[in-house]
Tab-separated table of C-alpha atoms and ligand atoms in Angstrom:
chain	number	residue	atom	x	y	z
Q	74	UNK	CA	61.649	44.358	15.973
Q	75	UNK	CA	62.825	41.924	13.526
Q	76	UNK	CA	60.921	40.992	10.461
Q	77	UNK	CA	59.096	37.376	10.821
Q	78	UNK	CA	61.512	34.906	8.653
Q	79	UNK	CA	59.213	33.636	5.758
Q	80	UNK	CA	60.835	30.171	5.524
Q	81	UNK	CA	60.528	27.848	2.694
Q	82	UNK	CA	58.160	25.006	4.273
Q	83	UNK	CA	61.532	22.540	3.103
Q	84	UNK	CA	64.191	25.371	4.937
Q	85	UNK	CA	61.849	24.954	8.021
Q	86	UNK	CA	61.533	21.205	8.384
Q	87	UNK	CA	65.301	21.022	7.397
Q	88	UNK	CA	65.929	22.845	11.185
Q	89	UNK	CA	67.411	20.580	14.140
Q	90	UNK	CA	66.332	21.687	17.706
Q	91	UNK	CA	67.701	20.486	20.921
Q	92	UNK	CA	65.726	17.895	22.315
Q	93	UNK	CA	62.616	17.949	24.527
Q	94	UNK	CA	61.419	21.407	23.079
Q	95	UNK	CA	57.739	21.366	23.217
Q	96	UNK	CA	55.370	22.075	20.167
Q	97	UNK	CA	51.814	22.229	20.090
Q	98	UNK	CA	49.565	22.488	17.169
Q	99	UNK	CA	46.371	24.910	16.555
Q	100	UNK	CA	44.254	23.565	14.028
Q	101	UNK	CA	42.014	25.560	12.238
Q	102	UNK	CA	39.786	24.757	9.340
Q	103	UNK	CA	38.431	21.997	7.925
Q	104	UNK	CA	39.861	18.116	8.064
Q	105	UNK	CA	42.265	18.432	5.316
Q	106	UNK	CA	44.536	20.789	7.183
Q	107	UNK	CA	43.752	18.544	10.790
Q	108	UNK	CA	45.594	15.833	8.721
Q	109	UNK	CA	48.639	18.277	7.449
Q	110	UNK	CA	48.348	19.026	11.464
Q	111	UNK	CA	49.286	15.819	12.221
Q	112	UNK	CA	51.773	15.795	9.366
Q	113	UNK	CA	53.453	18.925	10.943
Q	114	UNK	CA	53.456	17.484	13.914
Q	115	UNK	CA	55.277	14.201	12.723
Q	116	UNK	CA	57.627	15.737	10.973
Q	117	UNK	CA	58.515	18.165	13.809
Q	118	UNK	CA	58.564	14.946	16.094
Q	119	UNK	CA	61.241	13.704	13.686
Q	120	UNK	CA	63.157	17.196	13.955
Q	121	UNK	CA	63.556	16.555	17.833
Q	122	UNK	CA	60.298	18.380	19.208
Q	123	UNK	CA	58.372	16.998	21.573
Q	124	UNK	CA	55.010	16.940	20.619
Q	125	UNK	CA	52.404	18.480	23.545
Q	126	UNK	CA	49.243	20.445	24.013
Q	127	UNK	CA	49.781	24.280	22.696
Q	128	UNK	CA	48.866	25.417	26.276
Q	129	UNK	CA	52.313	24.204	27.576
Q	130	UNK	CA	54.495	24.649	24.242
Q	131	UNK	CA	57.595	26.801	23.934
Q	132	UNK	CA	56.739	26.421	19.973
Q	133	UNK	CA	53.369	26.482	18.824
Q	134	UNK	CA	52.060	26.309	15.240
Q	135	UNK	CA	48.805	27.822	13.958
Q	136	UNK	CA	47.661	25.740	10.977
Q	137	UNK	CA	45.764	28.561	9.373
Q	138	UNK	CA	42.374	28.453	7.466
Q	139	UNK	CA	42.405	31.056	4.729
Q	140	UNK	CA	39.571	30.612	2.150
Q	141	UNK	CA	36.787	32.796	3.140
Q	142	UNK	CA	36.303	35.960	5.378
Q	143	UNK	CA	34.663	34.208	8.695
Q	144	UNK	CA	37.995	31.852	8.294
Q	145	UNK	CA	40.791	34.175	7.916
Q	146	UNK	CA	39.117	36.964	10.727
Q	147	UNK	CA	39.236	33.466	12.902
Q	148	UNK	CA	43.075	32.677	11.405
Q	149	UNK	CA	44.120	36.695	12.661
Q	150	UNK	CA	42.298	36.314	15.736
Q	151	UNK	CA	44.499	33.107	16.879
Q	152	UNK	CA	47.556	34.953	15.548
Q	153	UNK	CA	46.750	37.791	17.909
Q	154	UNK	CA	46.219	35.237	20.722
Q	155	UNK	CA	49.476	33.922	20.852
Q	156	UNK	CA	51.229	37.127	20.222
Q	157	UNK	CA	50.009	37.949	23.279
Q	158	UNK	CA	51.195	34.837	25.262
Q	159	UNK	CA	54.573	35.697	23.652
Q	160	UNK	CA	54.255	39.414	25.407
Q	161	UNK	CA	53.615	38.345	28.487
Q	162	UNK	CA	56.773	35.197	28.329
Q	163	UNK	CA	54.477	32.348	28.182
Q	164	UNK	CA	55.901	31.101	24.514
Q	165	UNK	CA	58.999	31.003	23.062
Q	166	UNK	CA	58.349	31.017	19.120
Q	167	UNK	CA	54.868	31.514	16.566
Q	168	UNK	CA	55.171	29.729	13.763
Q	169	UNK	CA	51.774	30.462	10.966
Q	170	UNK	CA	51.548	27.761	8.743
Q	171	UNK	CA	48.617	26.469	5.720
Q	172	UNK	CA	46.416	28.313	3.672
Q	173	UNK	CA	46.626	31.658	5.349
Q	174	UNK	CA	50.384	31.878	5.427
Q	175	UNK	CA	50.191	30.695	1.924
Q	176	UNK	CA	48.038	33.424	0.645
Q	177	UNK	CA	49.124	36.192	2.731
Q	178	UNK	CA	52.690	35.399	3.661
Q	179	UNK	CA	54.226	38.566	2.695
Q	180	UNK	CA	51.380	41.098	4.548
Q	181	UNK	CA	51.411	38.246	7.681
Q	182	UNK	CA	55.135	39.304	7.927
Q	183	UNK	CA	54.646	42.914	7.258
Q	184	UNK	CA	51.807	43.248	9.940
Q	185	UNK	CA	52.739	40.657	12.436
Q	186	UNK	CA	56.550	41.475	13.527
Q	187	UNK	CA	56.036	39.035	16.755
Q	188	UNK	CA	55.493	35.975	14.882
Q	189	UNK	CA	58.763	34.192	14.086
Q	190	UNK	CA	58.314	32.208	10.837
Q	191	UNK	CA	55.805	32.124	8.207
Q	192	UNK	CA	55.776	28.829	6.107
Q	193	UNK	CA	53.322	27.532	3.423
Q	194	UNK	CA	51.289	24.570	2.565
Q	195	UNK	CA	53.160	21.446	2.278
Q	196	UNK	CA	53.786	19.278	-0.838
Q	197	UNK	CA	51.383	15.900	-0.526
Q	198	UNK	CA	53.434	13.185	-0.543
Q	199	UNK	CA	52.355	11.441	-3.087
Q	200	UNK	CA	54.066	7.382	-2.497
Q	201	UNK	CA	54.860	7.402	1.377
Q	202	UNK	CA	53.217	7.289	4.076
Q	203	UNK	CA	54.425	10.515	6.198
Q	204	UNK	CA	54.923	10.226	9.860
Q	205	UNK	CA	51.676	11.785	11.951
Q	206	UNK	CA	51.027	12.525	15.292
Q	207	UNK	CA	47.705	11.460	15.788
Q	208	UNK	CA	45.338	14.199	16.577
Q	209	UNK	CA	41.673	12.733	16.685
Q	210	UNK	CA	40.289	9.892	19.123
Q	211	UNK	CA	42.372	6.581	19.163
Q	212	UNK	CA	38.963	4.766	17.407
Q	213	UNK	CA	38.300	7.486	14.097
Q	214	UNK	CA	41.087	8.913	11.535
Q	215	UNK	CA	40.648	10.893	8.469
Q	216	UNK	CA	42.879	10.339	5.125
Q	217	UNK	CA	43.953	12.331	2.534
Q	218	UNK	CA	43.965	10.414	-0.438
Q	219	UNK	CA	44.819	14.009	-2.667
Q	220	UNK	CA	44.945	17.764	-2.835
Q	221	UNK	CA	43.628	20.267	-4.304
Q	222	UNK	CA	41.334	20.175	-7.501
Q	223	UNK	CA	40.903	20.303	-11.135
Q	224	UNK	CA	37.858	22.496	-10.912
Q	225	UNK	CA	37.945	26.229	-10.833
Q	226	UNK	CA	34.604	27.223	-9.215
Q	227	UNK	CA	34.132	31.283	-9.593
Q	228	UNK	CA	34.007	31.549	-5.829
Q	229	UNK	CA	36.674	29.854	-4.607
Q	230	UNK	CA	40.511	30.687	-3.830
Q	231	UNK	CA	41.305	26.998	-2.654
Q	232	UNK	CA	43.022	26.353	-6.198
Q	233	UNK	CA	44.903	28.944	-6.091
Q	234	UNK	CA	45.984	27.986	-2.648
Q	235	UNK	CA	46.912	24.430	-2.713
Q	236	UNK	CA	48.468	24.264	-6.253
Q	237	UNK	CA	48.408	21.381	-9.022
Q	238	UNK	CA	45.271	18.280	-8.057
Q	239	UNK	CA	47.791	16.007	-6.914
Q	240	UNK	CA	46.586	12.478	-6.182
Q	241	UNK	CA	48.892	9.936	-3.724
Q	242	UNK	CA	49.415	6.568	-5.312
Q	243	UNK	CA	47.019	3.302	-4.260
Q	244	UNK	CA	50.023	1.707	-2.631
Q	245	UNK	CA	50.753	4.809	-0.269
Q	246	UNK	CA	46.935	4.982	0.776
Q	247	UNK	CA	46.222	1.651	1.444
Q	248	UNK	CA	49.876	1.116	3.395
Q	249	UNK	CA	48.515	3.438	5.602
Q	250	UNK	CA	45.046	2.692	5.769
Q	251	UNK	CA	47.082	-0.694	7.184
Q	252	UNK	CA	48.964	0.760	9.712
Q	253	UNK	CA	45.228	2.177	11.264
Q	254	UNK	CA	43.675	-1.394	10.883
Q	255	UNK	CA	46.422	-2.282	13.086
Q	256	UNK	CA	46.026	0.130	15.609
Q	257	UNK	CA	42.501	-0.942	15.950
Q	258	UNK	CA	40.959	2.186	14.511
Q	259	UNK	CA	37.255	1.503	13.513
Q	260	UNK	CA	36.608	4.640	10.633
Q	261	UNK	CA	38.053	5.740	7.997
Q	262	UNK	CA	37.146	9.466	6.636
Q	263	UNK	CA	38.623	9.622	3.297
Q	264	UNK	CA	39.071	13.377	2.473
Q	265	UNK	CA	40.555	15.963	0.277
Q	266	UNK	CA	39.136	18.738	-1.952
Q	267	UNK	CA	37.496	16.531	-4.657
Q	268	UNK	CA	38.082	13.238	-3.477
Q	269	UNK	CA	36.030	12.172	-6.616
Q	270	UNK	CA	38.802	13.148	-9.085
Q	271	UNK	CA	41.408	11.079	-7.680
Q	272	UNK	CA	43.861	9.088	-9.981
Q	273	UNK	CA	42.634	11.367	-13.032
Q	274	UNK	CA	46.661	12.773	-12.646
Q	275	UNK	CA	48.744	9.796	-12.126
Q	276	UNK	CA	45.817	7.072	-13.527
Q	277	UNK	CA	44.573	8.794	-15.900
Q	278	UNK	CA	41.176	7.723	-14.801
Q	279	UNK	CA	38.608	8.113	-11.797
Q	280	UNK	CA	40.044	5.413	-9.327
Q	281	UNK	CA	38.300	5.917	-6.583
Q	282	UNK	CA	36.251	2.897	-6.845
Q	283	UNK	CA	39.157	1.228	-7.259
Q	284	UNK	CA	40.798	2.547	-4.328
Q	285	UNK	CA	37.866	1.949	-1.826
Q	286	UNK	CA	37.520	-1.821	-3.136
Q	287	UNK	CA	41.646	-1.749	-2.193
Q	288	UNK	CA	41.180	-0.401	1.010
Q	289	UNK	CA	37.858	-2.771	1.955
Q	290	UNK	CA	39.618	-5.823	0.907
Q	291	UNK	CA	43.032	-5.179	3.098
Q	292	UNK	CA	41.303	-4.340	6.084
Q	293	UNK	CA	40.135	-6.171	9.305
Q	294	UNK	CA	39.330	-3.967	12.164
Q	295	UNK	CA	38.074	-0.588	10.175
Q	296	UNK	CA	34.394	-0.981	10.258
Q	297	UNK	CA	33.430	1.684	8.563
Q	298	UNK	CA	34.687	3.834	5.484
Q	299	UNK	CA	33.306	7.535	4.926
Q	300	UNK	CA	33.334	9.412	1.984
Q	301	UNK	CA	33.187	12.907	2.289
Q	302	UNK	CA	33.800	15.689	-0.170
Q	303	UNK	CA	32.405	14.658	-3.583
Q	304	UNK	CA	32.246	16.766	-6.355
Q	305	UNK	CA	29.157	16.450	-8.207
Q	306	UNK	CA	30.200	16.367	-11.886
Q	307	UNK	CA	32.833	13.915	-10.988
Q	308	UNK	CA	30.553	11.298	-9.333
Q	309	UNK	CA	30.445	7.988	-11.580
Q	310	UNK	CA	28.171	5.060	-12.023
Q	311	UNK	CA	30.917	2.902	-10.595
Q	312	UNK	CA	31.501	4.921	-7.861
Q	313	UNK	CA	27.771	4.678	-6.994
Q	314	UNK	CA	27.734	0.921	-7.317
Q	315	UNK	CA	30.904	0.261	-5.374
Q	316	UNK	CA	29.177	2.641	-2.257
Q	317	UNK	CA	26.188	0.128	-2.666
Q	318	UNK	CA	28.238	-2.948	-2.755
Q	319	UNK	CA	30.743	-2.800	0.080
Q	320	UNK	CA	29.646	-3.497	3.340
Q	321	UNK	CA	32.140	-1.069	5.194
Q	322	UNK	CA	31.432	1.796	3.226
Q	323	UNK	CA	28.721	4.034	5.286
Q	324	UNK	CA	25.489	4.762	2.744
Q	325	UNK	CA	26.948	8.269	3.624
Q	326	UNK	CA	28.111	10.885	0.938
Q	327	UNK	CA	28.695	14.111	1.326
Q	328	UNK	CA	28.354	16.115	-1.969
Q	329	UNK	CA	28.413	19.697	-1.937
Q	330	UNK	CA	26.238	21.004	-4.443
Q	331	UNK	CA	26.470	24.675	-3.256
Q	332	UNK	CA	22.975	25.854	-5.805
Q	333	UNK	CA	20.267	24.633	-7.849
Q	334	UNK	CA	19.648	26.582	-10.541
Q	335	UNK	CA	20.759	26.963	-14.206
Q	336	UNK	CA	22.553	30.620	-14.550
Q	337	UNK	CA	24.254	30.114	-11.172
Q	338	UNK	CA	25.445	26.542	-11.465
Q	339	UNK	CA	27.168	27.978	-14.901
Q	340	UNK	CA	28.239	31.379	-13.767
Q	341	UNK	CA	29.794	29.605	-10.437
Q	342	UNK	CA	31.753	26.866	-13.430
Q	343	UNK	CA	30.238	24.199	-11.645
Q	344	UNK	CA	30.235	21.682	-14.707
Q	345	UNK	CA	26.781	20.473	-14.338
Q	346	UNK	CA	23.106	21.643	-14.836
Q	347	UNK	CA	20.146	21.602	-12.775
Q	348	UNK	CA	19.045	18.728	-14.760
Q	349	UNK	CA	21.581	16.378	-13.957
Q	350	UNK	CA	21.976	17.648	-10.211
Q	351	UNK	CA	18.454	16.211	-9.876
Q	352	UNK	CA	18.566	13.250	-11.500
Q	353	UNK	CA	22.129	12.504	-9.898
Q	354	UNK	CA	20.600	12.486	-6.739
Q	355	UNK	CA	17.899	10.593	-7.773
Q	356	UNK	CA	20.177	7.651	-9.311
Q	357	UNK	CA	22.181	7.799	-5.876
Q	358	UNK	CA	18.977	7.546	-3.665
Q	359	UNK	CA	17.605	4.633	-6.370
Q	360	UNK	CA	20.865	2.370	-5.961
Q	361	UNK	CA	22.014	2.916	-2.831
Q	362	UNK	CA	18.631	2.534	-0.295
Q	363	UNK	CA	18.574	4.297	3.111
Q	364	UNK	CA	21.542	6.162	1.433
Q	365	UNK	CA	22.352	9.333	3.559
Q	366	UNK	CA	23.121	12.373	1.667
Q	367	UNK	CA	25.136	15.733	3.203
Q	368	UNK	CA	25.369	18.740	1.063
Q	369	UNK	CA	26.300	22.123	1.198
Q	370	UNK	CA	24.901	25.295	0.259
Q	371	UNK	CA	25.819	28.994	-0.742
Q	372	UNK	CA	23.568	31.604	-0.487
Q	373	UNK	CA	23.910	35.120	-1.996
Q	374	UNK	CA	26.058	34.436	-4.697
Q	375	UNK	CA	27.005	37.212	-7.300
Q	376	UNK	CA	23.509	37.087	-9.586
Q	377	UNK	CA	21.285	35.322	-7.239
Q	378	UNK	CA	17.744	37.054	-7.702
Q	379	UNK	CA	14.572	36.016	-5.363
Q	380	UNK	CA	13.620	33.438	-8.428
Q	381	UNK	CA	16.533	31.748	-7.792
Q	382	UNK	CA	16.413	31.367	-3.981
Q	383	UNK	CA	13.497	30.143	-4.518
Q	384	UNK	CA	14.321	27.840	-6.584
Q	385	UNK	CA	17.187	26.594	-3.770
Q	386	UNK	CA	14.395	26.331	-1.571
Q	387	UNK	CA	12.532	24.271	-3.504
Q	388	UNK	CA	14.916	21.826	-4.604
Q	389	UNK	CA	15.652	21.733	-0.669
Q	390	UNK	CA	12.171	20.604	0.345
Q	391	UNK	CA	11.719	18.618	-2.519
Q	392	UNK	CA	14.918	16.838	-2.476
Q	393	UNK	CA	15.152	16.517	1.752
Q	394	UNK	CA	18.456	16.104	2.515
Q	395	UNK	CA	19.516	13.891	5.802
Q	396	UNK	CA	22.519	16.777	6.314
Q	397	UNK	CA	22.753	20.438	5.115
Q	398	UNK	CA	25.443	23.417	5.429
Q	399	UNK	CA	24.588	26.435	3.991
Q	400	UNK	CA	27.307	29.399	4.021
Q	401	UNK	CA	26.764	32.760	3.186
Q	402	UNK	CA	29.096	33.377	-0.278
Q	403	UNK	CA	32.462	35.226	0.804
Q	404	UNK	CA	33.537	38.079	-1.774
Q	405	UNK	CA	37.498	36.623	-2.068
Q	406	UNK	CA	39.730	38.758	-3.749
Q	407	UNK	CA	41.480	36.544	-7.034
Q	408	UNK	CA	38.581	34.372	-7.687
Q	409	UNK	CA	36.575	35.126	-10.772
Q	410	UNK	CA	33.270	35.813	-8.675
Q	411	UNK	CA	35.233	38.454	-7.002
Q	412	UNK	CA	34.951	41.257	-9.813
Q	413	UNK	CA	30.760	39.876	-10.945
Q	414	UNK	CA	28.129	41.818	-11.273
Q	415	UNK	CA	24.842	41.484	-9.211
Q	416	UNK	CA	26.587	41.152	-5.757
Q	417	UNK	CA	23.622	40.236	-2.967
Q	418	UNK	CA	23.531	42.426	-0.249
Q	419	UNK	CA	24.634	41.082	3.147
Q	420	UNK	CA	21.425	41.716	4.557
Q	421	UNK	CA	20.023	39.967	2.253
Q	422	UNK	CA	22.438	36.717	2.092
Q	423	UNK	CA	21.904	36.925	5.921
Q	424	UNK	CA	18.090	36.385	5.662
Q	425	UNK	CA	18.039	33.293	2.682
Q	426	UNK	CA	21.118	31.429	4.935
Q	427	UNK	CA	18.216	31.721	7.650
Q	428	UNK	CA	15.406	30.884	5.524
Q	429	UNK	CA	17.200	27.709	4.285
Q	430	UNK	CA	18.371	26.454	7.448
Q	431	UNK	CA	15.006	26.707	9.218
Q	432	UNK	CA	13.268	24.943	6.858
Q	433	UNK	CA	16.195	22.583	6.535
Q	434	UNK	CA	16.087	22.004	10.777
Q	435	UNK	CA	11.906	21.072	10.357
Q	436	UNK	CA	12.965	18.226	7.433
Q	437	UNK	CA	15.750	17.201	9.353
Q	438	UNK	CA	13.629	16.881	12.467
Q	439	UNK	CA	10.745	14.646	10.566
Q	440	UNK	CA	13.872	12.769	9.279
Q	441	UNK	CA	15.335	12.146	12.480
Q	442	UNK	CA	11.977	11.027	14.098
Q	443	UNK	CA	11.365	8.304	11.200
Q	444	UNK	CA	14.554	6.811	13.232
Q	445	UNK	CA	12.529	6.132	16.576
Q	446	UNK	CA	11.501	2.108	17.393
Q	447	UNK	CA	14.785	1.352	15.081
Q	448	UNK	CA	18.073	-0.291	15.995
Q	449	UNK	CA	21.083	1.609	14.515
Q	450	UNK	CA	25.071	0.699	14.835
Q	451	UNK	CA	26.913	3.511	16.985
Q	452	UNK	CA	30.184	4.296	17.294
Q	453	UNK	CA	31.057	5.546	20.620
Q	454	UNK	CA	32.916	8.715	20.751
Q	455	UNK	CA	33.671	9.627	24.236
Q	456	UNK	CA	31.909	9.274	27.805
Q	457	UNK	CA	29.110	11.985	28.349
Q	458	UNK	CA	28.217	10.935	32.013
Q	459	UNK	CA	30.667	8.052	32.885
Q	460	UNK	CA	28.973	7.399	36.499
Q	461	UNK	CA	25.020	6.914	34.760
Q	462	UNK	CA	26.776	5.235	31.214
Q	463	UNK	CA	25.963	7.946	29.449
Q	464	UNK	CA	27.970	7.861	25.656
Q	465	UNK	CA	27.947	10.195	22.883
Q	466	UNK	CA	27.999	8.295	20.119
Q	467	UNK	CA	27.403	8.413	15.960
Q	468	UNK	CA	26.021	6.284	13.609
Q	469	UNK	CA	27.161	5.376	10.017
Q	470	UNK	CA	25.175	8.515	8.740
Q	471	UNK	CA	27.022	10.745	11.231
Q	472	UNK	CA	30.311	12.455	9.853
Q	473	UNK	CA	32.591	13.369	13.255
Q	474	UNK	CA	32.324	17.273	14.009
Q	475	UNK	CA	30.035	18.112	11.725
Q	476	UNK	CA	26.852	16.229	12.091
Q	477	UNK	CA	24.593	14.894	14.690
Q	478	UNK	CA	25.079	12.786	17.561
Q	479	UNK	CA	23.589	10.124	19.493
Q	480	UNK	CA	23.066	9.911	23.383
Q	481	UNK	CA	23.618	6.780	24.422
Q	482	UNK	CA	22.062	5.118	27.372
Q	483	UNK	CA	23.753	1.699	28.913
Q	484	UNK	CA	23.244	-0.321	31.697
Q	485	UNK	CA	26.685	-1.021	31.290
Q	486	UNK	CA	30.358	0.008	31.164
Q	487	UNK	CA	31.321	0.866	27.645
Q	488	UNK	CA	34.277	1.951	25.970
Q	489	UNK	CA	35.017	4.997	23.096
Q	490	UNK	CA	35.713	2.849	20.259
Q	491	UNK	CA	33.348	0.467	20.655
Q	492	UNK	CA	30.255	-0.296	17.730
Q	493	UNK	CA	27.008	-0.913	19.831
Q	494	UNK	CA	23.780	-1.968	18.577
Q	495	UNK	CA	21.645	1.115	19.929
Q	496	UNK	CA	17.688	1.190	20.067
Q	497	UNK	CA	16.487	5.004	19.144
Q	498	UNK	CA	14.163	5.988	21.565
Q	499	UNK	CA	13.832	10.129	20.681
Q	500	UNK	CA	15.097	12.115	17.868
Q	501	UNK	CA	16.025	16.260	17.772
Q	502	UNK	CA	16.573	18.370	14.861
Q	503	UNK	CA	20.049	16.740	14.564
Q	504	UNK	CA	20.981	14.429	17.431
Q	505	UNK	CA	19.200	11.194	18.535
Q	506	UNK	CA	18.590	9.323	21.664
Q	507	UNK	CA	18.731	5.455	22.421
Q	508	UNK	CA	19.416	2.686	24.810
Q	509	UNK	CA	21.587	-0.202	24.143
Q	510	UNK	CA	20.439	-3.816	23.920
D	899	SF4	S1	35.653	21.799	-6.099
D	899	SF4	FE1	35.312	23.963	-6.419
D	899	SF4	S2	34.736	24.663	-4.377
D	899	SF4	FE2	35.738	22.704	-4.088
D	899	SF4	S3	37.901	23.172	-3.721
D	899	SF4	FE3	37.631	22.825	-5.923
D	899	SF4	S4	37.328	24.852	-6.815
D	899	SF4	FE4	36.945	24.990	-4.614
């Protein structure tokens, strides 16, 4: 069996195929690689492919997720998948692509002889616009405004995955931010891995304040603009006042602040202290009102004693927080955290992740239900019962696939896309319930 060709990601996109050969794209991961997805997808589009759902491809590409255990078992798992559909004739060629490929390549190639090429992350382009094939609903996009990050936090590999921060110029951003407006799309998820040190490389400043006033000011159609992943030592006053100031941008920020306390914050190189975690917060819920905060959480990290879970937990009642992850911490091989003393058992990270989030589901719950009697925006998402106009919908507090959603009641035909004034009539732990007007 021959050896899977590990192709330069350049050698690969330099290929010509004969027309009409159908790819499909599996995404895995997180919204970063959804958008190289639709870069991949663009480019292959370009190369003579015919784009089409991975079920009926000759070609399909896994965009692998590679950063913690969970990820990379679910990465090997699709691999496996499709080798099998290759066994039994029903596809042509595997191509593995993103962060797995990238940090595995060589073993990928040594275990997996039935997958045809291996190719790595992909440069961001940092002044055009790249071609994508669109693969969210026709009303919501997400864009990546940079890549990787400046920060080396103990725990993570993504660094040492993704390469050099690399931020994409103003221009480039907000020509394609224009090209959505004109297809009508309605949000705008600005992402990447610390979307809060953008411009420090080629501005030599924080210009994402900047950037968002850019992007409000050339837009017509795009309703709404969502931040989401912050870095917490990199938020700035300006920032701040720029979220409070511009209409479009949802009073929505998702800031992972992964722990609480003192010795962890500075054994996990987080670049800020418990003090200023708490009065951060503070000085975002002070000047942005009804602002709507998402964080994330890791429990069990290498030193993390019962004090300091309880300290989590107290931060996390104290603090209630409209949207909480938690993660257990991942032991990944080449990150400083890797080779720490005081690793938490598993049994033990297993119990605080369900600690947190149960307390975290009865303050989201009173949250929720403070929402009842009001009239909220929603952004339809798709038809749940099209015959009794039933929508699911979300409203400018509600990232897309990872936060709540609202069932929406209507006494009329309505399309996904469409903002609706909605009046909440229940509330769950995460999701709500209305009626339109
Ligand atoms: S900010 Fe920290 S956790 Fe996030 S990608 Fe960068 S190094 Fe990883």
């Amino acid at each position: 069996m021959i050896k899977p060709a590990i192709k330069t990601t350049d050698d690969f996109y330099k290929e010509r195929v004969s027309s009409g050969r159908k790819v499909g794209v599996i995404n895995l991961g997180c919204a970063r690689n959804l958008v190289d997805s639709q870069v991949i997808l663009g480019q292959l589009k370009r190369q003579g492919y015919r784009p089409a759902d991975a079920a009926c491809a000759d070609t399909v590409v896994v965009n692998t997720c590679g950063f913690i255990e969970e990820a990379k078992r679910e990465s090997i798992d699709t691999i496996l998948d499709l080798i099998e559909l290759k066994k039994k004739g029903k596809l042509k060629r595997i191509v593995v692509a993103g962060c797995l490929a990238q940090r595995y390549g060589k073993e990928l190639a040594e275990e997996f002889k039935e997958v045809d090429t291996i190719i790595g992350v992909r440069k961001l382009d940092r002044q055009g616009v790249p071609e994508q094939v669109p693969l969210t609903p026709a009303h919501f996009a997400y864009v990546k405004i940079c890549e990787s990050c400046y920060n080396r936090c103990s725990f993570c590999i993504i660094p040492a995955i993704k390469g050099k921060f690399t931020s994409r110029a103003i221009e480039s951003v907000v020509r394609e931010v224009r090209q959505l407006d004109g297809r009508g799309v309605k949000e705008v998820n600005i992402i990447g891995q610390d979307i809060t040190a953008y411009g420090m490389d080629i501005y030599r400043e924080k210009a994402l304040a900047r950037l968002l006033r850019e992007i409000t000011a050339a837009t017509r159609n795009i309703r709404w603009v969502r931040l989401l992943y912050a870095f917490p030592a990199h938020v700035t006053d300006e920032l701040i006042d720029t979220i409070a100031r511009e209409e479009k941008i949802c009073k929505y920020i998702d800031i992972p602040l992964q722990h609480i306390s003192d010795n962890l914050l500075k054994g996990m190189n987080r670049g800020i202290t418990t003090r200023e975690t708490v009065d951060l917060v503070r000085k975002i819920r002070a000047r942005i009102p009804g602002a709507h905060l998402r964080t994330t959480f890791i429990v069990g990290l290498p030193g993390e004693t019962e004090e300091n879970f309880g300290e989590l937990m107290g931060f996390v009642r104290d603090t209630r927080f409209e949207r909480v992850g938690a993660f257990v911490y991942s032991r990944e091989e080449g990150t400083a955290a890797y080779a720490m003393p005081g690793q938490v058992p598993d049994r033990i990270k297993k119990q605080r992740l369900d600690t947190l989030m149960r307390a975290q589901q009865d303050i989201s719950l009173s949250l929720q239900k403070e929402k009842i009697g009001r009239t909220m925006e929603v952004l339809l998402d798709e038809p749940q019962q099209r015959e009794k106009n039933i929508y699911l919908g979300r409203t400018r507090h509600d990232a897309p696939e990872v936060d709540g959603t609202v069932y929406v009641h209507s006494t009329r035909t309505l399309t996904p896309g469409d903002i609706v004034p909605v009046r909440i009539t229940d509330a769950y732990e995460y999701d709500l319930s209305g009626e339109t007007l």
